[in-house]
Amino acid sequence: MQKHFETKSKLFLYTFAVTAVFYILAGGYRFFNTMYSGDSLLMIYQNDAAWQIAIGRFLQPFIVMFRGGMVSPFLISVLAMIWTGLSAFFLADYLRIRHPFYIALTGAVMVCNITVVAGNATFLPTVDCFSMALFFAVLSVWLMEKKRISFLILGSLSLFVSMGIYQAYLSVAVTLVMLHFLLKATDNPAFKDTAKNLLRYILSFLAAAVLYYLTWKVFQKAFGIWTSDSYNGLSSVGDYSDTGIWALLGTTYRFVFNYFAYPETFI
């Protein structure tokens, strides 16, 4: 096997294939297994559109409407595998990963991590939505790197779609940008160029966030939906009255350390 992929088509085919293989190895049991557990109890019929809008995931009901409310494990698993395979390709291209071994490792990490494993086990009705949100998050930064105004707009729209499906993958987009700048640093770019690139990303992210918030409010107004102030709600976002932001930062890094220092199994 050649050491590096020189064309995008070969990169795509290989990345998608190895990611699909790892997805089947790690979660293939779910293609034909209902396994009623946790949020999988929604599997009989998914009908939680109002709740999804209340917690800011206003695009999920439309995905369910298009896919069908009767949840099929095989359909959802295939869709999730496709979205994850596409995500792996754009991630590899964005981070300039070209060696077959590291591409395979990237695909393995994307499907054999605790988030995907636990999602398949307990959140199957929305696994395809989560995978779709991941795809648009990765696609957004890939588009933003193209620098042309049209691509920046498309990048912001992609991030908006990702947040409208599942907001958590905003952190994936931010992390990818950080890794991208670390890789760029090895080329010793001029500070001015780095600052311009960073500003481009910041403005694109802000545009996506503003569009997301305004669209969410329009959906709430149109359908008479409340803002959830309980589990997964957004009403307290930015409210640090009960704790200090510095304490939260410390706790955040402590969790990262504990995750690697004291690995646990998921039950």
PDB file of N, CA and C in Angstrom, residues 56-116:
ATOM      1  N   GLY A  56     -33.334  23.643  22.457  1.00  0.00           N
ATOM      2  CA  GLY A  56     -32.502  24.262  21.425  1.00  0.00           C
ATOM      3  C   GLY A  56     -32.121  23.381  20.261  1.00  0.00           C
ATOM      4  N   ARG A  57     -32.643  22.172  20.204  1.00  0.00           N
ATOM      5  CA  ARG A  57     -32.322  21.263  19.098  1.00  0.00           C
ATOM      6  C   ARG A  57     -33.478  21.274  18.098  1.00  0.00           C
ATOM      7  N   PHE A  58     -33.751  22.445  17.552  1.00  0.00           N
ATOM      8  CA  PHE A  58     -34.968  22.656  16.784  1.00  0.00           C
ATOM      9  C   PHE A  58     -34.955  21.987  15.411  1.00  0.00           C
ATOM     10  N   LEU A  59     -33.826  21.515  14.943  1.00  0.00           N
ATOM     11  CA  LEU A  59     -33.785  20.840  13.645  1.00  0.00           C
ATOM     12  C   LEU A  59     -34.012  19.333  13.758  1.00  0.00           C
ATOM     13  N   GLN A  60     -33.870  18.797  14.964  1.00  0.00           N
ATOM     14  CA  GLN A  60     -34.068  17.352  15.134  1.00  0.00           C
ATOM     15  C   GLN A  60     -35.464  16.880  14.727  1.00  0.00           C
ATOM     16  N   PRO A  61     -36.541  17.605  15.102  1.00  0.00           N
ATOM     17  CA  PRO A  61     -37.872  17.142  14.704  1.00  0.00           C
ATOM     18  C   PRO A  61     -38.043  17.023  13.195  1.00  0.00           C
ATOM     19  N   PHE A  62     -37.377  17.886  12.435  1.00  0.00           N
ATOM     20  CA  PHE A  62     -37.500  17.825  10.979  1.00  0.00           C
ATOM     21  C   PHE A  62     -36.749  16.620  10.416  1.00  0.00           C
ATOM     22  N   ILE A  63     -35.638  16.265  11.057  1.00  0.00           N
ATOM     23  CA  ILE A  63     -34.911  15.062  10.644  1.00  0.00           C
ATOM     24  C   ILE A  63     -35.769  13.830  10.903  1.00  0.00           C
ATOM     25  N   VAL A  64     -36.394  13.785  12.085  1.00  0.00           N
ATOM     26  CA  VAL A  64     -37.266  12.661  12.427  1.00  0.00           C
ATOM     27  C   VAL A  64     -38.461  12.613  11.480  1.00  0.00           C
ATOM     28  N   MET A  65     -38.994  13.777  11.127  1.00  0.00           N
ATOM     29  CA  MET A  65     -40.123  13.846  10.205  1.00  0.00           C
ATOM     30  C   MET A  65     -39.748  13.263   8.839  1.00  0.00           C
ATOM     31  N   PHE A  66     -38.537  13.571   8.394  1.00  0.00           N
ATOM     32  CA  PHE A  66     -38.077  13.072   7.098  1.00  0.00           C
ATOM     33  C   PHE A  66     -37.742  11.584   7.171  1.00  0.00           C
ATOM     34  N   ARG A  67     -37.110  11.174   8.272  1.00  0.00           N
ATOM     35  CA  ARG A  67     -36.689   9.785   8.447  1.00  0.00           C
ATOM     36  C   ARG A  67     -37.863   8.870   8.774  1.00  0.00           C
ATOM     37  N   GLY A  68     -38.818   9.416   9.531  1.00  0.00           N
ATOM     38  CA  GLY A  68     -39.957   8.625   9.975  1.00  0.00           C
ATOM     39  C   GLY A  68     -39.941   8.446  11.476  1.00  0.00           C
ATOM     40  N   GLY A  69     -41.097   8.577  12.110  1.00  0.00           N
ATOM     41  CA  GLY A  69     -41.177   8.496  13.561  1.00  0.00           C
ATOM     42  C   GLY A  69     -41.006   7.093  14.104  1.00  0.00           C
ATOM     43  N   MET A  70     -41.299   6.089  13.273  1.00  0.00           N
ATOM     44  CA  MET A  70     -41.103   4.703  13.694  1.00  0.00           C
ATOM     45  C   MET A  70     -39.625   4.379  13.554  1.00  0.00           C
ATOM     46  N   VAL A  71     -38.941   4.217  14.669  1.00  0.00           N
ATOM     47  CA  VAL A  71     -37.487   4.120  14.658  1.00  0.00           C
ATOM     48  C   VAL A  71     -37.029   2.709  14.289  1.00  0.00           C
ATOM     49  N   SER A  72     -36.198   2.626  13.269  1.00  0.00           N
ATOM     50  CA  SER A  72     -35.646   1.348  12.822  1.00  0.00           C
ATOM     51  C   SER A  72     -34.167   1.276  13.176  1.00  0.00           C
ATOM     52  N   PRO A  73     -33.743   0.305  13.985  1.00  0.00           N
ATOM     53  CA  PRO A  73     -32.328   0.184  14.350  1.00  0.00           C
ATOM     54  C   PRO A  73     -31.410   0.077  13.137  1.00  0.00           C
ATOM     55  N   PHE A  74     -31.824  -0.682  12.126  1.00  0.00           N
ATOM     56  CA  PHE A  74     -30.973  -0.858  10.944  1.00  0.00           C
ATOM     57  C   PHE A  74     -30.819   0.456  10.192  1.00  0.00           C
ATOM     58  N   LEU A  75     -31.925   1.162   9.967  1.00  0.00           N
ATOM     59  CA  LEU A  75     -31.881   2.427   9.238  1.00  0.00           C
ATOM     60  C   LEU A  75     -31.021   3.449   9.965  1.00  0.00           C
ATOM     61  N   ILE A  76     -31.243   3.598  11.263  1.00  0.00           N
ATOM     62  CA  ILE A  76     -30.495   4.587  12.038  1.00  0.00           C
ATOM     63  C   ILE A  76     -29.011   4.239  12.070  1.00  0.00           C
ATOM     64  N   SER A  77     -28.692   2.977  12.227  1.00  0.00           N
ATOM     65  CA  SER A  77     -27.289   2.563  12.284  1.00  0.00           C
ATOM     66  C   SER A  77     -26.585   2.807  10.957  1.00  0.00           C
ATOM     67  N   VAL A  78     -27.262   2.519   9.855  1.00  0.00           N
ATOM     68  CA  VAL A  78     -26.664   2.763   8.535  1.00  0.00           C
ATOM     69  C   VAL A  78     -26.448   4.256   8.318  1.00  0.00           C
ATOM     70  N   LEU A  79     -27.446   5.067   8.665  1.00  0.00           N
ATOM     71  CA  LEU A  79     -27.307   6.515   8.518  1.00  0.00           C
ATOM     72  C   LEU A  79     -26.159   7.042   9.373  1.00  0.00           C
ATOM     73  N   ALA A  80     -26.075   6.565  10.612  1.00  0.00           N
ATOM     74  CA  ALA A  80     -25.002   7.006  11.506  1.00  0.00           C
ATOM     75  C   ALA A  80     -23.638   6.614  10.950  1.00  0.00           C
ATOM     76  N   MET A  81     -23.543   5.424  10.391  1.00  0.00           N
ATOM     77  CA  MET A  81     -22.278   4.967   9.809  1.00  0.00           C
ATOM     78  C   MET A  81     -21.883   5.840   8.618  1.00  0.00           C
ATOM     79  N   ILE A  82     -22.848   6.208   7.794  1.00  0.00           N
ATOM     80  CA  ILE A  82     -22.563   7.059   6.633  1.00  0.00           C
ATOM     81  C   ILE A  82     -22.093   8.437   7.075  1.00  0.00           C
ATOM     82  N   TRP A  83     -22.814   9.058   8.007  1.00  0.00           N
ATOM     83  CA  TRP A  83     -22.429  10.387   8.484  1.00  0.00           C
ATOM     84  C   TRP A  83     -21.057  10.360   9.145  1.00  0.00           C
ATOM     85  N   THR A  84     -20.773   9.312   9.906  1.00  0.00           N
ATOM     86  CA  THR A  84     -19.475   9.218  10.576  1.00  0.00           C
ATOM     87  C   THR A  84     -18.353   9.006   9.571  1.00  0.00           C
ATOM     88  N   GLY A  85     -18.608   8.202   8.543  1.00  0.00           N
ATOM     89  CA  GLY A  85     -17.607   8.004   7.499  1.00  0.00           C
ATOM     90  C   GLY A  85     -17.287   9.292   6.767  1.00  0.00           C
ATOM     91  N   LEU A  86     -18.310  10.082   6.462  1.00  0.00           N
ATOM     92  CA  LEU A  86     -18.094  11.383   5.821  1.00  0.00           C
ATOM     93  C   LEU A  86     -17.328  12.324   6.744  1.00  0.00           C
ATOM     94  N   SER A  87     -17.664  12.291   8.023  1.00  0.00           N
ATOM     95  CA  SER A  87     -16.955  13.131   8.997  1.00  0.00           C
ATOM     96  C   SER A  87     -15.475  12.775   9.046  1.00  0.00           C
ATOM     97  N   ALA A  88     -15.181  11.483   9.030  1.00  0.00           N
ATOM     98  CA  ALA A  88     -13.786  11.038   9.089  1.00  0.00           C
ATOM     99  C   ALA A  88     -13.003  11.532   7.882  1.00  0.00           C
ATOM    100  N   PHE A  89     -13.625  11.520   6.711  1.00  0.00           N
ATOM    101  CA  PHE A  89     -12.940  11.998   5.508  1.00  0.00           C
ATOM    102  C   PHE A  89     -12.604  13.478   5.607  1.00  0.00           C
ATOM    103  N   PHE A  90     -13.601  14.305   5.950  1.00  0.00           N
ATOM    104  CA  PHE A  90     -13.354  15.748   6.020  1.00  0.00           C
ATOM    105  C   PHE A  90     -12.386  16.092   7.147  1.00  0.00           C
ATOM    106  N   LEU A  91     -12.432  15.327   8.235  1.00  0.00           N
ATOM    107  CA  LEU A  91     -11.487  15.553   9.328  1.00  0.00           C
ATOM    108  C   LEU A  91     -10.065  15.233   8.879  1.00  0.00           C
ATOM    109  N   ALA A  92      -9.897  14.107   8.195  1.00  0.00           N
ATOM    110  CA  ALA A  92      -8.568  13.722   7.713  1.00  0.00           C
ATOM    111  C   ALA A  92      -8.029  14.744   6.717  1.00  0.00           C
ATOM    112  N   ASP A  93      -8.891  15.221   5.843  1.00  0.00           N
ATOM    113  CA  ASP A  93      -8.450  16.211   4.856  1.00  0.00           C
ATOM    114  C   ASP A  93      -8.120  17.542   5.516  1.00  0.00           C
ATOM    115  N   TYR A  94      -8.925  17.934   6.485  1.00  0.00           N
ATOM    116  CA  TYR A  94      -8.716  19.214   7.172  1.00  0.00           C
ATOM    117  C   TYR A  94      -7.416  19.225   7.962  1.00  0.00           C
ATOM    118  N   LEU A  95      -7.114  18.117   8.627  1.00  0.00           N
ATOM    119  CA  LEU A  95      -5.902  18.036   9.446  1.00  0.00           C
ATOM    120  C   LEU A  95      -4.709  17.471   8.674  1.00  0.00           C
ATOM    121  N   ARG A  96      -4.877  17.310   7.375  1.00  0.00           N
ATOM    122  CA  ARG A  96      -3.799  16.857   6.480  1.00  0.00           C
ATOM    123  C   ARG A  96      -3.269  15.471   6.864  1.00  0.00           C
ATOM    124  N   ILE A  97      -4.174  14.604   7.236  1.00  0.00           N
ATOM    125  CA  ILE A  97      -3.813  13.217   7.547  1.00  0.00           C
ATOM    126  C   ILE A  97      -3.864  12.422   6.246  1.00  0.00           C
ATOM    127  N   ARG A  98      -2.739  11.877   5.834  1.00  0.00           N
ATOM    128  CA  ARG A  98      -2.667  11.190   4.548  1.00  0.00           C
ATOM    129  C   ARG A  98      -2.159   9.751   4.639  1.00  0.00           C
ATOM    130  N   HIS A  99      -1.493   9.392   5.710  1.00  0.00           N
ATOM    131  CA  HIS A  99      -0.947   8.043   5.821  1.00  0.00           C
ATOM    132  C   HIS A  99      -2.064   7.053   6.153  1.00  0.00           C
ATOM    133  N   PRO A 100      -2.120   5.915   5.459  1.00  0.00           N
ATOM    134  CA  PRO A 100      -3.202   4.940   5.684  1.00  0.00           C
ATOM    135  C   PRO A 100      -3.362   4.510   7.137  1.00  0.00           C
ATOM    136  N   PHE A 101      -2.257   4.316   7.841  1.00  0.00           N
ATOM    137  CA  PHE A 101      -2.356   3.868   9.231  1.00  0.00           C
ATOM    138  C   PHE A 101      -3.036   4.919  10.101  1.00  0.00           C
ATOM    139  N   TYR A 102      -2.640   6.178   9.944  1.00  0.00           N
ATOM    140  CA  TYR A 102      -3.216   7.236  10.775  1.00  0.00           C
ATOM    141  C   TYR A 102      -4.656   7.544  10.378  1.00  0.00           C
ATOM    142  N   ILE A 103      -4.972   7.333   9.113  1.00  0.00           N
ATOM    143  CA  ILE A 103      -6.361   7.483   8.685  1.00  0.00           C
ATOM    144  C   ILE A 103      -7.223   6.404   9.335  1.00  0.00           C
ATOM    145  N   ALA A 104      -6.719   5.174   9.327  1.00  0.00           N
ATOM    146  CA  ALA A 104      -7.445   4.078   9.969  1.00  0.00           C
ATOM    147  C   ALA A 104      -7.590   4.331  11.463  1.00  0.00           C
ATOM    148  N   LEU A 105      -6.543   4.847  12.077  1.00  0.00           N
ATOM    149  CA  LEU A 105      -6.599   5.158  13.505  1.00  0.00           C
ATOM    150  C   LEU A 105      -7.631   6.247  13.778  1.00  0.00           C
ATOM    151  N   THR A 106      -7.696   7.235  12.888  1.00  0.00           N
ATOM    152  CA  THR A 106      -8.694   8.302  13.025  1.00  0.00           C
ATOM    153  C   THR A 106     -10.106   7.732  12.967  1.00  0.00           C
ATOM    154  N   GLY A 107     -10.361   6.872  11.980  1.00  0.00           N
ATOM    155  CA  GLY A 107     -11.674   6.250  11.871  1.00  0.00           C
ATOM    156  C   GLY A 107     -12.013   5.409  13.083  1.00  0.00           C
ATOM    157  N   ALA A 108     -11.015   4.684  13.601  1.00  0.00           N
ATOM    158  CA  ALA A 108     -11.241   3.843  14.779  1.00  0.00           C
ATOM    159  C   ALA A 108     -11.604   4.683  15.993  1.00  0.00           C
ATOM    160  N   VAL A 109     -10.878   5.769  16.196  1.00  0.00           N
ATOM    161  CA  VAL A 109     -11.144   6.642  17.339  1.00  0.00           C
ATOM    162  C   VAL A 109     -12.534   7.259  17.238  1.00  0.00           C
ATOM    163  N   MET A 110     -12.959   7.590  16.020  1.00  0.00           N
ATOM    164  CA  MET A 110     -14.245   8.255  15.841  1.00  0.00           C
ATOM    165  C   MET A 110     -15.433   7.347  16.133  1.00  0.00           C
ATOM    166  N   VAL A 111     -15.243   6.027  16.043  1.00  0.00           N
ATOM    167  CA  VAL A 111     -16.379   5.126  16.260  1.00  0.00           C
ATOM    168  C   VAL A 111     -16.221   4.221  17.481  1.00  0.00           C
ATOM    169  N   CYS A 112     -15.014   4.121  18.026  1.00  0.00           N
ATOM    170  CA  CYS A 112     -14.782   3.235  19.174  1.00  0.00           C
ATOM    171  C   CYS A 112     -14.629   4.007  20.475  1.00  0.00           C
ATOM    172  N   ASN A 113     -15.045   5.260  20.496  1.00  0.00           N
ATOM    173  CA  ASN A 113     -14.962   6.055  21.720  1.00  0.00           C
ATOM    174  C   ASN A 113     -16.224   5.868  22.554  1.00  0.00           C
ATOM    175  N   ILE A 114     -16.155   6.278  23.806  1.00  0.00           N
ATOM    176  CA  ILE A 114     -17.252   6.040  24.742  1.00  0.00           C
ATOM    177  C   ILE A 114     -18.531   6.771  24.341  1.00  0.00           C
ATOM    178  N   THR A 115     -18.399   7.920  23.662  1.00  0.00           N
ATOM    179  CA  THR A 115     -19.588   8.668  23.249  1.00  0.00           C
ATOM    180  C   THR A 115     -20.422   7.871  22.262  1.00  0.00           C
ATOM    181  N   VAL A 116     -19.779   7.317  21.257  1.00  0.00           N
ATOM    182  CA  VAL A 116     -20.493   6.543  20.242  1.00  0.00           C
ATOM    183  C   VAL A 116     -20.964   5.204  20.806  1.00  0.00           C
TER     184      VAL A 116
END
